[in-house]
Amino acid sequence: MNTKAERDKNMKKKVAFYTLGCKLNFSETSTIARGFQEDGFDRVDFSEHADMYVINTCSVTENADKRFKTIVKQAQKINPEAFVAAIGCYAQLKPEELAAVDGVDLVLGATEKFKITDYINDLTKNDFGEVHSCEIEDADFYVGSYAIGDRTRAFLKVQDGCDYKCTYCTIPLARGISRSDTLQNVLDNAAEISAKGIKEIVLTGVNIGDYGKGEFGNKKHEHTFLDLVKALDDVAGIHRLRISSIEPNLLKNETIDFVSKSNSFVPHFHIPLQSGSDIILKLMRRRYMSGLYVDRVARIKETMPDACIGVDVIVGFPGETDEHFLETYHFLNELDISYLHVFTYSERDNTAAAEMEGVVSKQIRNKRSKMLRGLSVKKRRAFYEGQLGKTHQVLFEGENKEGYIHGFTSNYVKVKAPWNPELVNTLYNVELKEIDEDGLVRFDFQQDIIKI
């Protein structure tokens, strides 16, 4: 019979993960976690006792930076002796700053994070945070990844990095040049996801419309984003494909037209705008003017009248006067869109915008943000109301939320019904009936038309 010491020796080490930021980060965390499991670790929830905690950081907003210390404290509270590692965008941009946080043992940059198990030995805590961070110019190779969230949806990374030089953004500094997965590898990953019974795949990346660049280690586009979309539409077993976010200048009419007729791609687009003022767009060094954005929305609605269109917008950018903001507000109010993601501008080190004149006070930034968030509520309500009485296909999710099961239609209307575990990860055609007091939509099943 084994002694307790022998049993302890044979027990697997436990690792937990916390992800800040975007869907791309979640896909990479999942791939890194699978690497730990292949190396003999057991993955546990971040709220559980673990031997090692890995925090995948983000640096898009000021709040993401601040949250890091709080998360480290959470890990230390659960297990003061645990080994704590920081990876991701903030770790690439400010490795020494993270290494100085009490309790942090290891900081890995953009290329090193995918080889994290090579940098850990016996998980003994360090007196000081150890840093391994490359020059961002060295982040020129591609690592594919995907994440499976709630058994119904997977985030599939197809592209990384960005060659754009928007004046407010640190992503090129944190993730390097634009580069893509090979088309065959994307298709293989999609087939692998489908074989697990996942019904929906969300395409993610830093700038996915730039797909194809760097696919074979050069700057030529061996394949385009349209090639990718067409190839994925032919993968057997995929019920739904969703484009997470795509720049308006890279969302071509040919892609919109193909999605409108495709087998699997859903009528849902998320298109960053950032400002409705051409003056501000120029200061941001965006690659389009507001007129092109209007054209893209019109083309989508012309081919897919029920399509859902989400918009990213930044308020309080340096030089944004009341007139510029109102120009953005009215532009969005008149546009046939469905919801907004509103970001309050925050200064980021080593960006051109941080040195610009015309700084907008925090108070005014917050006021403008509140106005646009209110507009988003109004837009979403109007979009939902326009869908009532129509039949849509719903994919039900896996969580019991206070006695209800939630799901999304193909065009991203969020619905609810009394909890029924048999509905999890199923597709049903339903008729949308009414908007509940919490803003979600009630429906009737169309029992004669069911797709599982």
GROMACS .gro file of C-alpha atoms in nm:
model
  452
    1MET     CA    1   0.000   0.000   0.000
    2ASN     CA    2   0.133   0.343  -0.093
    3THR     CA    3   0.234   0.579   0.184
    4LYS     CA    4   0.079   0.928   0.195
    5ALA     CA    5   0.410   1.073   0.076
    6GLU     CA    6   0.409   0.843  -0.226
    7ARG     CA    7   0.047   0.928  -0.302
    8ASP     CA    8   0.124   1.300  -0.280
    9LYS     CA    9   0.423   1.255  -0.509
   10ASN     CA   10   0.206   1.086  -0.768
   11MET     CA   11  -0.067   1.347  -0.757
   12LYS     CA   12  -0.086   1.567  -1.063
   13LYS     CA   13  -0.008   1.934  -1.028
   14LYS     CA   14  -0.309   2.161  -1.071
   15VAL     CA   15  -0.318   2.472  -1.291
   16ALA     CA   16  -0.586   2.741  -1.320
   17PHE     CA   17  -0.634   3.016  -1.578
   18TYR     CA   18  -0.786   3.364  -1.578
   19THR     CA   19  -0.837   3.546  -1.907
   20LEU     CA   20  -0.879   3.920  -1.950
   21GLY     CA   21  -0.985   4.084  -2.274
   22CYS     CA   22  -1.101   3.956  -2.609
   23LYS     CA   23  -1.220   3.632  -2.765
   24LEU     CA   24  -0.873   3.591  -2.916
   25ASN     CA   25  -0.723   3.579  -2.567
   26PHE     CA   26  -0.977   3.312  -2.467
   27SER     CA   27  -0.885   3.099  -2.768
   28GLU     CA   28  -0.516   3.124  -2.684
   29THR     CA   29  -0.573   3.046  -2.315
   30SER     CA   30  -0.754   2.727  -2.415
   31THR     CA   31  -0.469   2.616  -2.640
   32ILE     CA   32  -0.208   2.693  -2.371
   33ALA     CA   33  -0.421   2.502  -2.117
   34ARG     CA   34  -0.434   2.197  -2.343
   35GLY     CA   35  -0.053   2.211  -2.352
   36PHE     CA   36  -0.042   2.196  -1.971
   37GLN     CA   37  -0.277   1.898  -1.972
   38GLU     CA   38  -0.056   1.720  -2.225
   39ASP     CA   39   0.235   1.781  -1.985
   40GLY     CA   40   0.050   1.608  -1.702
   41PHE     CA   41  -0.128   1.895  -1.526
   42ASP     CA   42  -0.492   1.890  -1.417
   43ARG     CA   43  -0.684   2.205  -1.510
   44VAL     CA   44  -0.910   2.344  -1.237
   45ASP     CA   45  -1.128   2.653  -1.205
   46PHE     CA   46  -0.955   2.975  -1.100
   47SER     CA   47  -1.163   2.980  -0.781
   48GLU     CA   48  -1.011   2.645  -0.674
   49HIS     CA   49  -0.686   2.557  -0.500
   50ALA     CA   50  -0.411   2.521  -0.762
   51ASP     CA   51  -0.034   2.483  -0.769
   52MET     CA   52  -0.005   2.739  -1.050
   53TYR     CA   53  -0.222   3.030  -1.165
   54VAL     CA   54  -0.182   3.171  -1.516
   55ILE     CA   55  -0.328   3.514  -1.594
   56ASN     CA   56  -0.368   3.604  -1.962
   57THR     CA   57  -0.358   3.984  -1.965
   58CYS     CA   58  -0.508   4.255  -2.184
   59SER     CA   59  -0.403   4.615  -2.236
   60VAL     CA   60  -0.680   4.755  -2.455
   61THR     CA   61  -0.833   4.952  -2.167
   62GLU     CA   62  -0.704   5.111  -1.850
   63ASN     CA   63  -0.936   4.894  -1.638
   64ALA     CA   64  -0.781   4.573  -1.774
   65ASP     CA   65  -0.443   4.692  -1.645
   66LYS     CA   66  -0.581   4.771  -1.300
   67ARG     CA   67  -0.765   4.441  -1.266
   68PHE     CA   68  -0.443   4.243  -1.289
   69LYS     CA   69  -0.334   4.317  -0.930
   70THR     CA   70  -0.678   4.224  -0.801
   71ILE     CA   71  -0.666   3.888  -0.979
   72VAL     CA   72  -0.318   3.813  -0.843
   73LYS     CA   73  -0.449   3.882  -0.491
   74GLN     CA   74  -0.740   3.644  -0.553
   75ALA     CA   75  -0.499   3.367  -0.646
   76GLN     CA   76  -0.275   3.435  -0.346
   77LYS     CA   77  -0.574   3.430  -0.112
   78ILE     CA   78  -0.667   3.080  -0.233
   79ASN     CA   79  -0.309   2.949  -0.220
   80PRO     CA   80  -0.033   3.181  -0.094
   81GLU     CA   81   0.231   2.930  -0.210
   82ALA     CA   82   0.101   2.901  -0.566
   83PHE     CA   83   0.325   2.992  -0.861
   84VAL     CA   84   0.174   3.289  -1.051
   85ALA     CA   85   0.250   3.359  -1.418
   86ALA     CA   86   0.143   3.655  -1.633
   87ILE     CA   87   0.117   3.625  -2.011
   88GLY     CA   88  -0.050   3.819  -2.292
   89CYS     CA   89  -0.059   4.174  -2.423
   90TYR     CA   90   0.010   4.366  -2.101
   91ALA     CA   91   0.290   4.120  -2.024
   92GLN     CA   92   0.450   4.207  -2.359
   93LEU     CA   93   0.406   4.583  -2.322
   94LYS     CA   94   0.508   4.624  -1.957
   95PRO     CA   95   0.679   4.307  -1.836
   96GLU     CA   96   0.886   4.474  -1.563
   97GLU     CA   97   0.577   4.643  -1.422
   98LEU     CA   98   0.395   4.310  -1.392
   99ALA     CA   99   0.702   4.135  -1.254
  100ALA     CA  100   0.711   4.391  -0.973
  101VAL     CA  101   0.359   4.302  -0.855
  102ASP     CA  102   0.375   4.118  -0.525
  103GLY     CA  103   0.321   3.745  -0.577
  104VAL     CA  104   0.405   3.731  -0.949
  105ASP     CA  105   0.675   3.473  -1.029
  106LEU     CA  106   0.696   3.467  -1.409
  107VAL     CA  107   0.614   3.708  -1.694
  108LEU     CA  108   0.614   3.587  -2.055
  109GLY     CA  109   0.584   3.799  -2.369
  110ALA     CA  110   0.414   3.751  -2.705
  111THR     CA  111   0.617   3.458  -2.835
  112GLU     CA  112   0.717   3.296  -2.506
  113LYS     CA  113   0.360   3.242  -2.377
  114PHE     CA  114   0.305   2.946  -2.610
  115LYS     CA  115   0.608   2.772  -2.457
  116ILE     CA  116   0.518   2.846  -2.096
  117THR     CA  117   0.580   2.493  -1.968
  118ASP     CA  118   0.942   2.524  -2.086
  119TYR     CA  119   0.992   2.811  -1.839
  120ILE     CA  120   0.867   2.639  -1.525
  121ASN     CA  121   1.059   2.391  -1.312
  122ASP     CA  122   0.938   2.285  -0.967
  123LEU     CA  123   0.688   2.572  -0.922
  124THR     CA  124   0.886   2.712  -0.631
  125LYS     CA  125   0.797   3.077  -0.582
  126ASN     CA  126   1.056   3.335  -0.687
  127ASP     CA  127   1.176   3.626  -0.475
  128PHE     CA  128   1.131   3.848  -0.781
  129GLY     CA  129   0.924   3.805  -1.095
  130GLU     CA  130   1.127   3.644  -1.373
  131VAL     CA  131   1.081   3.806  -1.717
  132HIS     CA  132   1.113   3.646  -2.060
  133SER     CA  133   0.993   3.894  -2.321
  134CYS     CA  134   1.100   3.918  -2.684
  135GLU     CA  135   1.138   4.225  -2.898
  136ILE     CA  136   0.800   4.252  -3.069
  137GLU     CA  137   0.971   4.234  -3.410
  138ASP     CA  138   1.047   3.870  -3.324
  139ALA     CA  139   0.675   3.789  -3.300
  140ASP     CA  140   0.658   3.691  -3.665
  141PHE     CA  141   0.540   3.330  -3.644
  142TYR     CA  142   0.186   3.201  -3.609
  143VAL     CA  143   0.038   2.976  -3.340
  144GLY     CA  144  -0.312   2.846  -3.409
  145SER     CA  145  -0.566   2.809  -3.130
  146TYR     CA  146  -0.929   2.765  -3.045
  147ALA     CA  147  -1.143   2.777  -2.732
  148ILE     CA  148  -1.460   2.590  -2.648
  149GLY     CA  149  -1.668   2.795  -2.407
  150ASP     CA  150  -2.003   2.654  -2.301
  151ARG     CA  151  -2.019   2.339  -2.518
  152THR     CA  152  -2.226   2.526  -2.776
  153ARG     CA  153  -1.976   2.773  -2.923
  154ALA     CA  154  -1.606   2.775  -3.009
  155PHE     CA  155  -1.373   3.068  -3.077
  156LEU     CA  156  -1.140   2.982  -3.365
  157LYS     CA  157  -0.831   3.199  -3.412
  158VAL     CA  158  -0.745   3.251  -3.780
  159GLN     CA  159  -0.515   3.556  -3.768
  160ASP     CA  160  -0.288   3.746  -3.527
  161GLY     CA  161  -0.113   4.084  -3.512
  162CYS     CA  162  -0.187   4.404  -3.701
  163ASP     CA  163  -0.005   4.624  -3.953
  164TYR     CA  164  -0.237   4.920  -3.896
  165LYS     CA  165  -0.106   5.217  -3.700
  166CYS     CA  166  -0.417   5.361  -3.535
  167THR     CA  167  -0.295   5.639  -3.308
  168TYR     CA  168  -0.473   5.514  -2.993
  169CYS     CA  169  -0.384   5.144  -3.015
  170THR     CA  170  -0.108   4.936  -2.855
  171ILE     CA  171  -0.204   4.606  -3.019
  172PRO     CA  172   0.073   4.618  -3.287
  173LEU     CA  173   0.321   4.672  -3.001
  174ALA     CA  174   0.174   4.385  -2.802
  175ARG     CA  175   0.109   4.129  -3.078
  176GLY     CA  176   0.338   4.219  -3.365
  177ILE     CA  177   0.284   4.213  -3.740
  178SER     CA  178  -0.021   4.076  -3.918
  179ARG     CA  179   0.009   3.704  -3.985
  180SER     CA  180  -0.234   3.423  -4.057
  181ASP     CA  181  -0.292   3.054  -4.004
  182THR     CA  182  -0.272   2.838  -4.315
  183LEU     CA  183  -0.607   2.774  -4.477
  184GLN     CA  184  -0.569   2.399  -4.433
  185ASN     CA  185  -0.494   2.433  -4.062
  186VAL     CA  186  -0.804   2.651  -4.011
  187LEU     CA  187  -1.016   2.391  -4.190
  188ASP     CA  188  -0.862   2.110  -3.984
  189ASN     CA  189  -0.934   2.297  -3.660
  190ALA     CA  190  -1.291   2.369  -3.773
  191ALA     CA  191  -1.347   2.000  -3.850
  192GLU     CA  192  -1.198   1.908  -3.510
  193ILE     CA  193  -1.435   2.148  -3.334
  194SER     CA  194  -1.733   2.017  -3.530
  195ALA     CA  195  -1.643   1.657  -3.437
  196LYS     CA  196  -1.681   1.754  -3.069
  197GLY     CA  197  -2.048   1.835  -3.129
  198ILE     CA  198  -2.002   2.213  -3.114
  199LYS     CA  199  -2.274   2.386  -3.316
  200GLU     CA  200  -2.123   2.734  -3.365
  201ILE     CA  201  -1.776   2.862  -3.453
  202VAL     CA  202  -1.682   3.229  -3.407
  203LEU     CA  203  -1.386   3.344  -3.619
  204THR     CA  204  -1.142   3.555  -3.417
  205GLY     CA  205  -0.820   3.745  -3.469
  206VAL     CA  206  -0.675   4.092  -3.425
  207ASN     CA  207  -0.763   4.201  -3.780
  208ILE     CA  208  -0.934   3.903  -3.944
  209GLY     CA  209  -1.021   4.089  -4.265
  210ASP     CA  210  -0.644   4.091  -4.327
  211TYR     CA  211  -0.649   3.709  -4.334
  212GLY     CA  212  -0.398   3.554  -4.573
  213LYS     CA  213  -0.113   3.791  -4.504
  214GLY     CA  214   0.184   3.602  -4.362
  215GLU     CA  215   0.015   3.267  -4.418
  216PHE     CA  216   0.339   3.123  -4.556
  217GLY     CA  217   0.582   3.355  -4.377
  218ASN     CA  218   0.561   3.640  -4.628
  219LYS     CA  219   0.348   3.947  -4.682
  220LYS     CA  220   0.167   3.814  -4.987
  221HIS     CA  221  -0.194   3.709  -4.953
  222GLU     CA  222  -0.187   3.346  -5.060
  223HIS     CA  223  -0.555   3.339  -4.966
  224THR     CA  224  -0.800   3.618  -4.890
  225PHE     CA  225  -1.064   3.648  -4.621
  226LEU     CA  226  -1.324   3.566  -4.886
  227ASP     CA  227  -1.133   3.246  -4.973
  228LEU     CA  228  -1.140   3.155  -4.603
  229VAL     CA  229  -1.514   3.219  -4.574
  230LYS     CA  230  -1.592   3.012  -4.883
  231ALA     CA  231  -1.374   2.720  -4.770
  232LEU     CA  232  -1.520   2.714  -4.419
  233ASP     CA  233  -1.873   2.716  -4.559
  234ASP     CA  234  -1.798   2.376  -4.715
  235VAL     CA  235  -1.676   2.207  -4.393
  236ALA     CA  236  -1.917   1.928  -4.305
  237GLY     CA  237  -2.092   1.933  -3.968
  238ILE     CA  238  -2.067   2.304  -3.893
  239HIS     CA  239  -2.412   2.448  -3.829
  240ARG     CA  240  -2.315   2.810  -3.769
  241LEU     CA  241  -2.018   3.033  -3.850
  242ARG     CA  242  -2.000   3.384  -3.709
  243ILE     CA  243  -1.756   3.665  -3.798
  244SER     CA  244  -1.651   3.828  -3.471
  245SER     CA  245  -1.525   4.169  -3.583
  246ILE     CA  246  -1.400   4.303  -3.915
  247GLU     CA  247  -1.271   4.641  -4.029
  248PRO     CA  248  -1.514   4.822  -4.262
  249ASN     CA  249  -1.251   4.875  -4.533
  250LEU     CA  250  -1.176   4.500  -4.533
  251LEU     CA  251  -1.539   4.385  -4.538
  252LYS     CA  252  -1.582   4.366  -4.915
  253ASN     CA  253  -1.915   4.354  -5.098
  254GLU     CA  254  -1.823   4.009  -5.231
  255THR     CA  255  -1.798   3.878  -4.874
  256ILE     CA  256  -2.129   4.035  -4.774
  257ASP     CA  257  -2.297   3.887  -5.081
  258PHE     CA  258  -2.151   3.541  -5.013
  259VAL     CA  259  -2.261   3.543  -4.648
  260SER     CA  260  -2.614   3.634  -4.756
  261LYS     CA  261  -2.636   3.310  -4.956
  262SER     CA  262  -2.408   3.082  -4.752
  263ASN     CA  263  -2.493   2.752  -4.584
  264SER     CA  264  -2.344   2.828  -4.244
  265PHE     CA  265  -2.250   3.196  -4.201
  266VAL     CA  266  -2.506   3.386  -3.994
  267PRO     CA  267  -2.639   3.738  -4.068
  268HIS     CA  268  -2.444   3.909  -3.792
  269PHE     CA  269  -2.158   4.156  -3.841
  270HIS     CA  270  -1.954   4.349  -3.586
  271ILE     CA  271  -1.784   4.641  -3.758
  272PRO     CA  272  -1.562   4.892  -3.572
  273LEU     CA  273  -1.646   5.255  -3.650
  274GLN     CA  274  -1.473   5.440  -3.361
  275SER     CA  275  -1.608   5.782  -3.467
  276GLY     CA  276  -1.876   5.926  -3.693
  277SER     CA  277  -1.664   6.237  -3.749
  278ASP     CA  278  -1.424   6.225  -4.045
  279ILE     CA  279  -1.199   6.477  -3.867
  280ILE     CA  280  -1.160   6.241  -3.569
  281LEU     CA  281  -1.121   5.937  -3.796
  282LYS     CA  282  -0.826   6.111  -3.959
  283LEU     CA  283  -0.671   6.191  -3.619
  284MET     CA  284  -0.715   5.825  -3.529
  285ARG     CA  285  -0.550   5.725  -3.859
  286ARG     CA  286  -0.835   5.494  -3.948
  287ARG     CA  287  -0.834   5.364  -4.306
  288TYR     CA  288  -1.181   5.480  -4.412
  289MET     CA  289  -1.418   5.772  -4.382
  290SER     CA  290  -1.775   5.766  -4.251
  291GLY     CA  291  -1.918   5.744  -4.603
  292LEU     CA  292  -1.765   5.400  -4.659
  293TYR     CA  293  -1.919   5.283  -4.332
  294VAL     CA  294  -2.263   5.397  -4.449
  295ASP     CA  295  -2.211   5.201  -4.771
  296ARG     CA  296  -2.121   4.882  -4.584
  297VAL     CA  297  -2.428   4.900  -4.360
  298ALA     CA  298  -2.650   4.969  -4.662
  299ARG     CA  299  -2.509   4.671  -4.852
  300ILE     CA  300  -2.564   4.437  -4.557
  301LYS     CA  301  -2.922   4.551  -4.505
  302GLU     CA  302  -2.992   4.533  -4.878
  303THR     CA  303  -2.886   4.167  -4.896
  304MET     CA  304  -2.987   4.064  -4.541
  305PRO     CA  305  -3.268   4.289  -4.409
  306ASP     CA  306  -3.279   4.109  -4.072
  307ALA     CA  307  -2.901   4.118  -4.019
  308CYS     CA  308  -2.767   4.230  -3.683
  309ILE     CA  309  -2.492   4.493  -3.700
  310GLY     CA  310  -2.280   4.579  -3.395
  311VAL     CA  311  -2.054   4.884  -3.380
  312ASP     CA  312  -1.741   4.973  -3.178
  313VAL     CA  313  -1.709   5.342  -3.095
  314ILE     CA  314  -1.459   5.543  -2.888
  315VAL     CA  315  -1.560   5.859  -2.699
  316GLY     CA  316  -1.334   6.132  -2.565
  317PHE     CA  317  -1.050   6.096  -2.815
  318PRO     CA  318  -0.808   6.394  -2.804
  319GLY     CA  319  -0.951   6.679  -3.011
  320GLU     CA  320  -1.309   6.549  -2.994
  321THR     CA  321  -1.519   6.862  -2.937
  322ASP     CA  322  -1.887   6.865  -2.846
  323GLU     CA  323  -1.961   6.917  -3.216
  324HIS     CA  324  -1.755   6.613  -3.318
  325PHE     CA  325  -1.925   6.399  -3.055
  326LEU     CA  326  -2.274   6.511  -3.159
  327GLU     CA  327  -2.178   6.436  -3.518
  328THR     CA  328  -2.099   6.079  -3.405
  329TYR     CA  329  -2.418   6.055  -3.200
  330HIS     CA  330  -2.644   6.167  -3.485
  331PHE     CA  331  -2.454   5.952  -3.735
  332LEU     CA  332  -2.519   5.642  -3.524
  333ASN     CA  333  -2.874   5.740  -3.439
  334GLU     CA  334  -2.965   5.758  -3.808
  335LEU     CA  335  -2.776   5.442  -3.906
  336ASP     CA  336  -2.961   5.108  -3.933
  337ILE     CA  337  -2.751   4.931  -3.670
  338SER     CA  338  -2.841   4.701  -3.380
  339TYR     CA  339  -2.615   4.777  -3.081
  340LEU     CA  340  -2.297   4.959  -2.975
  341HIS     CA  341  -1.983   4.863  -2.786
  342VAL     CA  342  -1.878   5.193  -2.631
  343PHE     CA  343  -1.517   5.250  -2.521
  344THR     CA  344  -1.409   5.551  -2.318
  345TYR     CA  345  -1.075   5.668  -2.452
  346SER     CA  346  -0.783   5.609  -2.217
  347GLU     CA  347  -0.425   5.719  -2.275
  348ARG     CA  348  -0.183   5.439  -2.360
  349ASP     CA  349   0.194   5.474  -2.336
  350ASN     CA  350   0.390   5.479  -2.663
  351THR     CA  351   0.090   5.579  -2.877
  352ALA     CA  352   0.068   5.895  -3.088
  353ALA     CA  353  -0.269   5.989  -2.936
  354ALA     CA  354  -0.119   6.013  -2.588
  355GLU     CA  355   0.087   6.309  -2.709
  356MET     CA  356  -0.199   6.489  -2.887
  357GLU     CA  357  -0.349   6.821  -2.784
  358GLY     CA  358  -0.714   6.876  -2.703
  359VAL     CA  359  -0.736   6.633  -2.410
  360VAL     CA  360  -1.098   6.570  -2.312
  361SER     CA  361  -1.170   6.569  -1.939
  362LYS     CA  362  -1.263   6.239  -1.771
  363GLN     CA  363  -1.596   6.389  -1.669
  364ILE     CA  364  -1.689   6.473  -2.029
  365ARG     CA  365  -1.562   6.134  -2.152
  366ASN     CA  366  -1.790   5.960  -1.902
  367LYS     CA  367  -2.088   6.178  -1.995
  368ARG     CA  368  -2.044   6.100  -2.366
  369SER     CA  369  -2.002   5.731  -2.292
  370LYS     CA  370  -2.328   5.730  -2.094
  371MET     CA  371  -2.511   5.899  -2.382
  372LEU     CA  372  -2.394   5.640  -2.633
  373ARG     CA  373  -2.469   5.350  -2.400
  374GLY     CA  374  -2.823   5.487  -2.375
  375LEU     CA  375  -2.840   5.502  -2.754
  376SER     CA  376  -2.723   5.140  -2.770
  377VAL     CA  377  -3.011   5.030  -2.545
  378LYS     CA  378  -3.253   5.215  -2.773
  379LYS     CA  379  -3.100   5.061  -3.089
  380ARG     CA  380  -3.108   4.706  -2.951
  381ARG     CA  381  -3.469   4.746  -2.840
  382ALA     CA  382  -3.571   4.874  -3.183
  383PHE     CA  383  -3.388   4.585  -3.352
  384TYR     CA  384  -3.557   4.328  -3.127
  385GLU     CA  385  -3.899   4.485  -3.184
  386GLY     CA  386  -3.841   4.459  -3.559
  387GLN     CA  387  -3.786   4.083  -3.522
  388LEU     CA  388  -4.107   4.005  -3.330
  389GLY     CA  389  -4.345   3.778  -3.519
  390LYS     CA  390  -4.059   3.636  -3.730
  391THR     CA  391  -3.924   3.281  -3.722
  392HIS     CA  392  -3.556   3.235  -3.646
  393GLN     CA  393  -3.328   2.948  -3.554
  394VAL     CA  394  -3.203   2.953  -3.193
  395LEU     CA  395  -2.896   2.780  -3.047
  396PHE     CA  396  -2.951   2.716  -2.676
  397GLU     CA  397  -2.665   2.760  -2.430
  398GLY     CA  398  -2.554   2.543  -2.140
  399GLU     CA  399  -2.604   2.750  -1.826
  400ASN     CA  400  -2.903   2.761  -1.591
  401LYS     CA  401  -2.946   3.134  -1.527
  402GLU     CA  402  -3.191   3.179  -1.239
  403GLY     CA  403  -3.424   2.913  -1.372
  404TYR     CA  404  -3.397   3.010  -1.738
  405ILE     CA  405  -3.208   2.887  -2.041
  406HIS     CA  406  -3.078   3.149  -2.283
  407GLY     CA  407  -2.998   3.128  -2.650
  408PHE     CA  408  -2.921   3.337  -2.955
  409THR     CA  409  -3.092   3.347  -3.289
  410SER     CA  410  -2.869   3.336  -3.593
  411ASN     CA  411  -2.904   3.715  -3.616
  412TYR     CA  412  -2.805   3.757  -3.251
  413VAL     CA  413  -3.136   3.818  -3.076
  414LYS     CA  414  -3.104   3.690  -2.719
  415VAL     CA  415  -3.396   3.474  -2.609
  416LYS     CA  416  -3.502   3.303  -2.285
  417ALA     CA  417  -3.719   3.011  -2.178
  418PRO     CA  418  -3.774   2.813  -1.856
  419TRP     CA  419  -3.469   2.595  -1.786
  420ASN     CA  420  -3.472   2.263  -1.968
  421PRO     CA  421  -3.139   2.074  -1.981
  422GLU     CA  422  -3.256   1.880  -2.287
  423LEU     CA  423  -3.240   2.204  -2.488
  424VAL     CA  424  -2.867   2.260  -2.425
  425ASN     CA  425  -2.667   2.271  -2.751
  426THR     CA  426  -2.975   2.218  -2.969
  427LEU     CA  427  -3.102   2.423  -3.260
  428TYR     CA  428  -3.475   2.497  -3.283
  429ASN     CA  429  -3.679   2.717  -3.509
  430VAL     CA  430  -3.889   2.954  -3.298
  431GLU     CA  431  -4.128   3.243  -3.349
  432LEU     CA  432  -4.025   3.552  -3.153
  433LYS     CA  433  -4.324   3.677  -2.952
  434GLU     CA  434  -4.249   3.950  -2.699
  435ILE     CA  435  -3.971   4.135  -2.520
  436ASP     CA  436  -3.952   4.052  -2.149
  437GLU     CA  437  -3.890   4.311  -1.877
  438ASP     CA  438  -3.520   4.215  -1.869
  439GLY     CA  439  -3.489   4.294  -2.242
  440LEU     CA  440  -3.469   3.932  -2.358
  441VAL     CA  441  -3.719   3.784  -2.602
  442ARG     CA  442  -3.983   3.518  -2.535
  443PHE     CA  443  -4.083   3.281  -2.813
  444ASP     CA  444  -4.297   2.990  -2.927
  445PHE     CA  445  -4.141   2.669  -3.057
  446GLN     CA  446  -4.220   2.579  -3.416
  447GLN     CA  447  -4.256   2.208  -3.342
  448ASP     CA  448  -4.295   2.105  -3.705
  449ILE     CA  449  -3.950   2.244  -3.796
  450ILE     CA  450  -3.674   2.128  -3.566
  451LYS     CA  451  -3.303   2.104  -3.638
  452ILE     CA  452  -3.082   1.927  -3.386
   0.00000   0.00000   0.00000
